[in-house]
Amino acid sequence: MRNISILLKVELLEAVRNIKFIWLTLFFTLLGVTQPLIDKYMEVIIKSFGGVEGIMIDPNAPEPQANEVLLATFSGQFNQIGLIVLIISFMGMIANEKNSGVQGFIFTRPVSSLEYISSKLFGNWLISMVCIAIGSFISYFYTVYLFGYYPIVDFFLFLVCYSVWILFVVSTAVLFSTLIKSSMFIGVATILLSIIFLLAGNINSTLSLFLPSGVLTLAESLLLQTHDINFLFMIAPIVYILINVYGAKAFINQV
Amino acid sequence: MNTDISVLYDVDWSAILPLVLPILILHLLLLVVALIDLYRRRDMINHPIIWLIVILLLNTVGPIIYLIIGRRMLKNDRHS
């Protein structure tokens, strides 16, 4: 336990030194602020950027609700370009240490590979979630200001569910880092796999019970406050995360 | 891509400014963070001039590419 906390501190310190906290937070804030503004001022934007005679927005269209805009922020921005940049930001976490020999140096100490893997996993998850949380709370305040009230406790619950999905993505990157040497390929493989899971999770809800992206279905129903909230969706991502961690543990000493 | 800059004169800036301002400020912050980091590492990294051009010309993507990849590509480094 002590080893994990020390390695975790190293990971966080490295992120502070790399100014990763600053730019990742700035990036997610930028993504989070853009979506509500686009939704609110679509008419002004279309009018201002010219050459659109004949295009009109239905004046009877209902104003979008705050939770719909928040959902659009997460599914449209954070889960696409945000996820790609996030994965690129931590794709080298194990591969760089392996290539420069730091990993071998760590294993000369009494540190088990499970401790090393879980410190990497939770360290990068913590960094990502701090940045995403700051960005999404600024996005939340914007949305509330522009579209009306939405309870912050519900949004927090949504964020907790979303963090499970991020934990799965980080664990996938950890698993690939033990298999592949080049950090570029680790990034590409992780991005592809998570996008496949995202697409497959939207096919139907029975299938997404068995997929890690099912937790996003749960998060969505929490945010939209529909009545079919099914906490069984939590099981699949946790199983997948455990498979990834133990798979990484099995592979890390072989390659 | 629309390269006709004269369109910018027709924009109703007073209507659009309050909603664009926070985004502009955030872009500027990201740019400044990348530039400060580039300035502090100008003797360490490969081709600082090319990274300067990338940061200045590619909006949002440029600073992020520099901060992820560029600042790790050091001179005399076997691994990059």
Short mmCIF file of C-alpha atoms in Angstrom, two decimals:
data_model
loop_
_atom_site.label_atom_id
_atom_site.label_comp_id
_atom_site.label_asym_id
_atom_site.label_seq_id
_atom_site.Cartn_x
_atom_site.Cartn_y
_atom_site.Cartn_z
CA MET A 1 0.00 0.00 0.00
CA ARG A 2 2.86 2.34 0.84
CA ASN A 3 4.51 1.57 -2.50
CA ILE A 4 1.33 2.47 -4.37
CA SER A 5 1.02 5.84 -2.64
CA ILE A 6 4.67 6.68 -3.32
CA LEU A 7 4.41 5.73 -7.01
CA LEU A 8 1.13 7.66 -7.19
CA LYS A 9 2.82 10.76 -5.81
CA VAL A 10 5.58 10.40 -8.41
CA GLU A 11 2.97 10.18 -11.14
CA LEU A 12 1.15 13.30 -9.93
CA LEU A 13 4.42 15.20 -9.50
CA GLU A 14 5.39 14.31 -13.05
CA ALA A 15 2.06 15.66 -14.31
CA VAL A 16 2.59 18.90 -12.40
CA ARG A 17 6.12 19.27 -13.81
CA ASN A 18 4.90 18.54 -17.34
CA ILE A 19 2.24 21.27 -16.88
CA LYS A 20 -0.21 18.57 -17.95
CA PHE A 21 -2.74 19.70 -15.34
CA ILE A 22 -2.82 23.19 -16.81
CA TRP A 23 -3.20 22.45 -20.48
CA LEU A 24 -5.53 19.48 -20.10
CA THR A 25 -7.82 21.57 -17.88
CA LEU A 26 -7.70 24.43 -20.38
CA PHE A 27 -8.51 22.06 -23.22
CA PHE A 28 -11.52 20.48 -21.51
CA THR A 29 -12.80 23.87 -20.38
CA LEU A 30 -12.58 25.04 -23.98
CA LEU A 31 -14.55 22.00 -25.15
CA GLY A 32 -17.09 22.37 -22.36
CA VAL A 33 -17.70 26.07 -22.96
CA THR A 34 -18.05 25.75 -26.73
CA GLN A 35 -21.01 23.37 -26.82
CA PRO A 36 -23.56 25.37 -24.74
CA LEU A 37 -22.61 28.55 -26.58
CA ILE A 38 -23.12 26.91 -29.97
CA ASP A 39 -26.48 25.49 -28.86
CA LYS A 40 -27.64 28.84 -27.52
CA TYR A 41 -26.50 31.16 -30.26
CA MET A 42 -26.87 28.93 -33.33
CA GLU A 43 -29.11 31.53 -34.97
CA VAL A 44 -26.68 34.41 -34.46
CA ILE A 45 -23.78 32.31 -35.71
CA ILE A 46 -25.59 31.26 -38.89
CA LYS A 47 -26.69 34.84 -39.56
CA SER A 48 -23.24 36.30 -38.95
CA PHE A 49 -21.25 33.98 -41.13
CA GLY A 50 -23.12 34.90 -44.24
CA GLY A 51 -24.12 33.30 -47.52
CA VAL A 52 -27.07 31.44 -46.06
CA GLU A 53 -30.13 33.04 -47.66
CA GLY A 54 -33.01 30.61 -47.50
CA ILE A 55 -31.78 28.75 -44.46
CA MET A 56 -33.94 29.27 -41.41
CA ILE A 57 -34.27 27.63 -38.02
CA ASP A 58 -37.80 26.54 -37.16
CA PRO A 59 -39.09 29.34 -34.89
CA ASN A 60 -41.39 26.85 -33.13
CA ALA A 61 -38.48 24.56 -32.20
CA PRO A 62 -38.42 24.02 -28.44
CA GLU A 63 -35.53 25.53 -26.50
CA PRO A 64 -33.15 22.71 -25.52
CA GLN A 65 -33.13 21.76 -21.84
CA ALA A 66 -30.04 22.14 -19.66
CA ASN A 67 -29.55 18.37 -19.31
CA GLU A 68 -29.81 17.83 -23.06
CA VAL A 69 -27.09 20.41 -23.62
CA LEU A 70 -24.90 18.78 -20.96
CA LEU A 71 -25.40 15.41 -22.62
CA ALA A 72 -24.42 16.93 -25.97
CA THR A 73 -21.29 18.35 -24.34
CA PHE A 74 -20.26 14.94 -23.08
CA SER A 75 -21.28 12.72 -25.99
CA GLY A 76 -20.38 15.21 -28.71
CA GLN A 77 -17.22 16.85 -27.38
CA PHE A 78 -15.67 15.00 -24.42
CA ASN A 79 -16.24 11.53 -25.86
CA GLN A 80 -14.84 12.32 -29.29
CA ILE A 81 -12.07 14.89 -29.62
CA GLY A 82 -11.67 15.04 -25.83
CA LEU A 83 -11.19 11.29 -25.54
CA ILE A 84 -8.65 11.24 -28.38
CA VAL A 85 -6.51 14.00 -26.85
CA LEU A 86 -6.83 12.42 -23.40
CA ILE A 87 -5.58 9.05 -24.68
CA ILE A 88 -2.72 10.70 -26.57
CA SER A 89 -1.76 12.53 -23.37
CA PHE A 90 -1.24 9.30 -21.40
CA MET A 91 -0.32 6.80 -24.13
CA GLY A 92 3.38 6.92 -23.21
CA MET A 93 2.95 6.35 -19.48
CA ILE A 94 4.47 2.85 -19.36
CA ALA A 95 6.14 2.63 -22.79
CA ASN A 96 8.42 5.63 -22.11
CA GLU A 97 9.54 4.20 -18.77
CA LYS A 98 10.14 0.79 -20.34
CA ASN A 99 12.20 2.20 -23.21
CA SER A 100 14.33 4.45 -21.00
CA GLY A 101 14.99 1.69 -18.46
CA VAL A 102 13.24 3.37 -15.53
CA GLN A 103 10.82 0.45 -15.28
CA GLY A 104 13.59 -2.08 -14.80
CA PHE A 105 15.07 0.20 -12.17
CA ILE A 106 11.76 0.34 -10.29
CA PHE A 107 11.46 -3.46 -10.31
CA THR A 108 14.85 -3.83 -8.64
CA ARG A 109 13.09 -2.45 -5.57
CA PRO A 110 10.54 -4.54 -3.65
CA VAL A 111 7.65 -3.35 -5.83
CA SER A 112 5.27 -5.94 -7.23
CA SER A 113 4.05 -5.53 -10.81
CA LEU A 114 0.46 -5.22 -9.60
CA GLU A 115 1.43 -2.25 -7.42
CA TYR A 116 3.23 -0.63 -10.34
CA ILE A 117 0.29 -1.17 -12.70
CA SER A 118 -2.34 0.06 -10.27
CA SER A 119 -0.31 3.17 -9.41
CA LYS A 120 -0.08 3.96 -13.15
CA LEU A 121 -3.79 3.26 -13.59
CA PHE A 122 -5.03 5.34 -10.67
CA GLY A 123 -2.48 8.10 -11.16
CA ASN A 124 -3.49 8.76 -14.75
CA TRP A 125 -7.16 8.30 -13.92
CA LEU A 126 -6.88 10.89 -11.15
CA ILE A 127 -5.12 13.38 -13.42
CA SER A 128 -7.70 12.90 -16.19
CA MET A 129 -10.66 13.14 -13.83
CA VAL A 130 -9.40 16.31 -12.11
CA CYS A 131 -9.04 18.01 -15.50
CA ILE A 132 -12.36 16.69 -16.83
CA ALA A 133 -14.17 17.62 -13.59
CA ILE A 134 -12.92 21.22 -13.65
CA GLY A 135 -13.79 21.56 -17.34
CA SER A 136 -17.21 20.01 -16.97
CA PHE A 137 -18.15 22.05 -13.89
CA ILE A 138 -17.32 25.26 -15.76
CA SER A 139 -19.41 23.88 -18.62
CA TYR A 140 -22.20 23.13 -16.10
CA PHE A 141 -22.25 26.71 -14.80
CA TYR A 142 -22.36 28.03 -18.36
CA THR A 143 -25.21 25.70 -19.22
CA VAL A 144 -27.16 26.64 -16.09
CA TYR A 145 -26.63 30.33 -16.84
CA LEU A 146 -27.80 30.01 -20.44
CA PHE A 147 -30.50 27.31 -20.27
CA GLY A 148 -31.96 27.31 -16.79
CA TYR A 149 -31.56 25.32 -13.59
CA TYR A 150 -30.37 21.74 -13.31
CA PRO A 151 -29.54 20.14 -9.90
CA ILE A 152 -25.79 19.90 -9.36
CA VAL A 153 -26.08 16.63 -7.36
CA ASP A 154 -27.49 14.84 -10.42
CA PHE A 155 -24.69 16.20 -12.53
CA PHE A 156 -22.18 14.97 -9.97
CA LEU A 157 -23.68 11.46 -10.11
CA PHE A 158 -23.41 11.58 -13.88
CA LEU A 159 -19.74 12.55 -13.56
CA VAL A 160 -19.10 9.61 -11.20
CA CYS A 161 -20.51 7.20 -13.80
CA TYR A 162 -18.47 8.87 -16.51
CA SER A 163 -15.32 8.46 -14.42
CA VAL A 164 -15.82 4.65 -14.50
CA TRP A 165 -15.70 4.84 -18.30
CA ILE A 166 -12.48 6.91 -18.14
CA LEU A 167 -11.01 4.32 -15.74
CA PHE A 168 -11.78 1.63 -18.32
CA VAL A 169 -10.07 3.65 -21.06
CA VAL A 170 -6.95 4.14 -18.91
CA SER A 171 -6.87 0.42 -18.05
CA THR A 172 -7.07 -0.44 -21.76
CA ALA A 173 -4.10 1.84 -22.39
CA VAL A 174 -2.23 0.07 -19.55
CA LEU A 175 -2.96 -3.35 -21.08
CA PHE A 176 -1.76 -2.26 -24.53
CA SER A 177 1.37 -0.65 -23.04
CA THR A 178 2.48 -4.03 -21.77
CA LEU A 179 1.96 -5.62 -25.20
CA ILE A 180 3.16 -2.98 -27.68
CA LYS A 181 6.48 -1.14 -27.58
CA SER A 182 5.76 2.02 -29.54
CA SER A 183 3.68 4.58 -27.66
CA MET A 184 2.14 5.81 -30.92
CA PHE A 185 0.60 2.38 -31.63
CA ILE A 186 -0.61 2.13 -28.04
CA GLY A 187 -2.49 5.39 -28.53
CA VAL A 188 -4.00 4.34 -31.86
CA ALA A 189 -5.06 0.90 -30.54
CA THR A 190 -6.65 2.41 -27.42
CA ILE A 191 -8.50 5.06 -29.41
CA LEU A 192 -9.80 2.48 -31.90
CA LEU A 193 -10.93 0.05 -29.20
CA SER A 194 -12.73 2.71 -27.16
CA ILE A 195 -14.48 4.11 -30.24
CA ILE A 196 -15.59 0.58 -31.20
CA PHE A 197 -17.01 0.12 -27.70
CA LEU A 198 -18.72 3.52 -27.88
CA LEU A 199 -20.38 2.63 -31.19
CA ALA A 200 -21.33 -0.90 -30.10
CA GLY A 201 -22.81 0.43 -26.86
CA ASN A 202 -25.34 2.48 -28.80
CA ILE A 203 -26.76 -0.47 -30.75
CA ASN A 204 -29.14 -1.68 -28.06
CA SER A 205 -29.34 -1.67 -24.30
CA THR A 206 -29.24 -5.46 -23.84
CA LEU A 207 -25.92 -5.66 -25.68
CA SER A 208 -24.49 -2.73 -23.73
CA LEU A 209 -25.11 -4.67 -20.49
CA PHE A 210 -22.09 -6.73 -21.53
CA LEU A 211 -19.94 -3.83 -22.73
CA PRO A 212 -17.93 -1.32 -20.68
CA SER A 213 -19.65 1.53 -22.49
CA GLY A 214 -22.88 0.42 -20.83
CA VAL A 215 -21.95 2.70 -17.97
CA LEU A 216 -22.45 5.60 -20.38
CA THR A 217 -26.01 4.39 -20.98
CA LEU A 218 -26.52 4.44 -17.22
CA ALA A 219 -24.97 7.92 -16.99
CA GLU A 220 -27.22 9.13 -19.79
CA SER A 221 -30.38 7.86 -18.10
CA LEU A 222 -29.26 9.48 -14.82
CA LEU A 223 -28.74 12.80 -16.58
CA LEU A 224 -32.00 12.75 -18.53
CA GLN A 225 -33.83 11.52 -15.38
CA THR A 226 -35.67 8.76 -17.20
CA HIS A 227 -37.24 6.15 -14.95
CA ASP A 228 -35.52 3.01 -16.22
CA ILE A 229 -32.31 3.48 -14.24
CA ASN A 230 -30.53 0.14 -14.16
CA PHE A 231 -27.45 -0.09 -11.95
CA LEU A 232 -26.55 -3.50 -13.43
CA PHE A 233 -24.72 -1.49 -16.10
CA MET A 234 -21.99 -0.90 -13.51
CA ILE A 235 -20.94 -4.58 -13.46
CA ALA A 236 -19.54 -4.99 -17.00
CA PRO A 237 -17.04 -2.07 -16.87
CA ILE A 238 -15.69 -3.22 -13.51
CA VAL A 239 -15.22 -6.77 -14.84
CA TYR A 240 -13.46 -5.41 -17.94
CA ILE A 241 -11.18 -3.19 -15.81
CA LEU A 242 -10.18 -6.18 -13.65
CA ILE A 243 -9.51 -8.27 -16.79
CA ASN A 244 -7.33 -5.48 -18.19
CA VAL A 245 -5.36 -5.05 -14.96
CA TYR A 246 -4.71 -8.77 -14.47
CA GLY A 247 -3.95 -9.18 -18.18
CA ALA A 248 -1.40 -6.40 -17.90
CA LYS A 249 0.06 -8.07 -14.80
CA ALA A 250 0.43 -11.35 -16.71
CA PHE A 251 2.09 -9.72 -19.71
CA ILE A 252 4.34 -7.13 -18.06
CA ASN A 253 7.07 -9.54 -17.07
CA GLN A 254 7.12 -11.50 -20.31
CA VAL A 255 7.78 -8.81 -22.91
CA MET B 1 -12.06 26.00 -46.14
CA ASN B 2 -13.33 29.55 -46.40
CA THR B 3 -10.38 31.86 -47.01
CA ASP B 4 -12.34 35.03 -47.78
CA ILE B 5 -11.24 37.31 -44.95
CA SER B 6 -13.41 40.25 -46.06
CA VAL B 7 -16.40 38.40 -44.57
CA LEU B 8 -15.04 39.43 -41.18
CA TYR B 9 -16.05 43.07 -41.87
CA ASP B 10 -19.70 42.11 -42.22
CA VAL B 11 -19.86 40.33 -38.89
CA ASP B 12 -21.98 42.03 -36.27
CA TRP B 13 -19.26 42.09 -33.64
CA SER B 14 -21.31 43.65 -30.84
CA ALA B 15 -23.79 40.76 -30.97
CA ILE B 16 -21.15 38.08 -31.15
CA LEU B 17 -18.47 39.40 -28.81
CA PRO B 18 -19.89 38.40 -25.38
CA LEU B 19 -20.24 34.79 -26.50
CA VAL B 20 -16.92 34.57 -28.28
CA LEU B 21 -14.85 36.33 -25.61
CA PRO B 22 -14.43 33.44 -23.12
CA ILE B 23 -13.43 31.09 -25.95
CA LEU B 24 -10.88 33.61 -27.23
CA ILE B 25 -9.44 34.05 -23.74
CA LEU B 26 -9.09 30.28 -23.29
CA HIS B 27 -7.43 29.91 -26.68
CA LEU B 28 -5.05 32.71 -25.77
CA LEU B 29 -4.23 31.07 -22.41
CA LEU B 30 -3.42 27.78 -24.13
CA LEU B 31 -1.25 29.62 -26.64
CA VAL B 32 0.59 31.50 -23.89
CA VAL B 33 1.20 28.32 -21.87
CA ALA B 34 2.71 26.62 -24.93
CA LEU B 35 4.82 29.65 -25.85
CA ILE B 36 6.20 30.09 -22.33
CA ASP B 37 7.12 26.41 -22.23
CA LEU B 38 8.74 26.64 -25.67
CA TYR B 39 10.75 29.69 -24.57
CA ARG B 40 12.01 27.94 -21.45
CA ARG B 41 13.03 24.85 -23.42
CA ARG B 42 14.37 26.61 -26.52
CA ASP B 43 17.89 25.23 -26.02
CA MET B 44 16.77 21.68 -25.25
CA ILE B 45 14.29 20.67 -27.94
CA ASN B 46 14.78 19.90 -31.61
CA HIS B 47 13.82 22.63 -34.12
CA PRO B 48 12.29 25.25 -31.79
CA ILE B 49 11.55 27.56 -34.75
CA ILE B 50 9.37 24.95 -36.46
CA TRP B 51 7.48 24.35 -33.23
CA LEU B 52 6.97 28.12 -32.87
CA ILE B 53 5.36 28.20 -36.33
CA VAL B 54 3.21 25.17 -35.51
CA ILE B 55 2.02 26.71 -32.23
CA LEU B 56 1.22 30.06 -33.77
CA LEU B 57 -0.47 28.88 -36.96
CA LEU B 58 -2.45 25.79 -35.93
CA ASN B 59 -5.26 26.97 -33.72
CA THR B 60 -5.77 24.91 -30.52
CA VAL B 61 -4.29 21.79 -32.13
CA GLY B 62 -0.82 23.34 -32.45
CA PRO B 63 -0.22 24.09 -28.74
CA ILE B 64 -1.60 20.68 -27.77
CA ILE B 65 0.60 18.82 -30.27
CA TYR B 66 3.60 20.75 -28.97
CA LEU B 67 2.76 20.08 -25.31
CA ILE B 68 2.21 16.35 -25.89
CA ILE B 69 4.90 15.49 -28.43
CA GLY B 70 7.13 18.46 -29.10
CA ARG B 71 8.44 19.10 -25.61
CA ARG B 72 9.63 15.49 -25.37
CA MET B 73 11.66 15.55 -28.63
CA LEU B 74 14.96 16.56 -27.10
CA LYS B 75 18.31 17.02 -28.77
CA ASN B 76 20.72 14.09 -28.39
CA ASP B 77 17.95 11.78 -27.27
CA ARG B 78 18.15 8.18 -28.47
CA HIS B 79 14.50 7.46 -27.89
CA SER B 80 12.69 10.11 -29.90
#
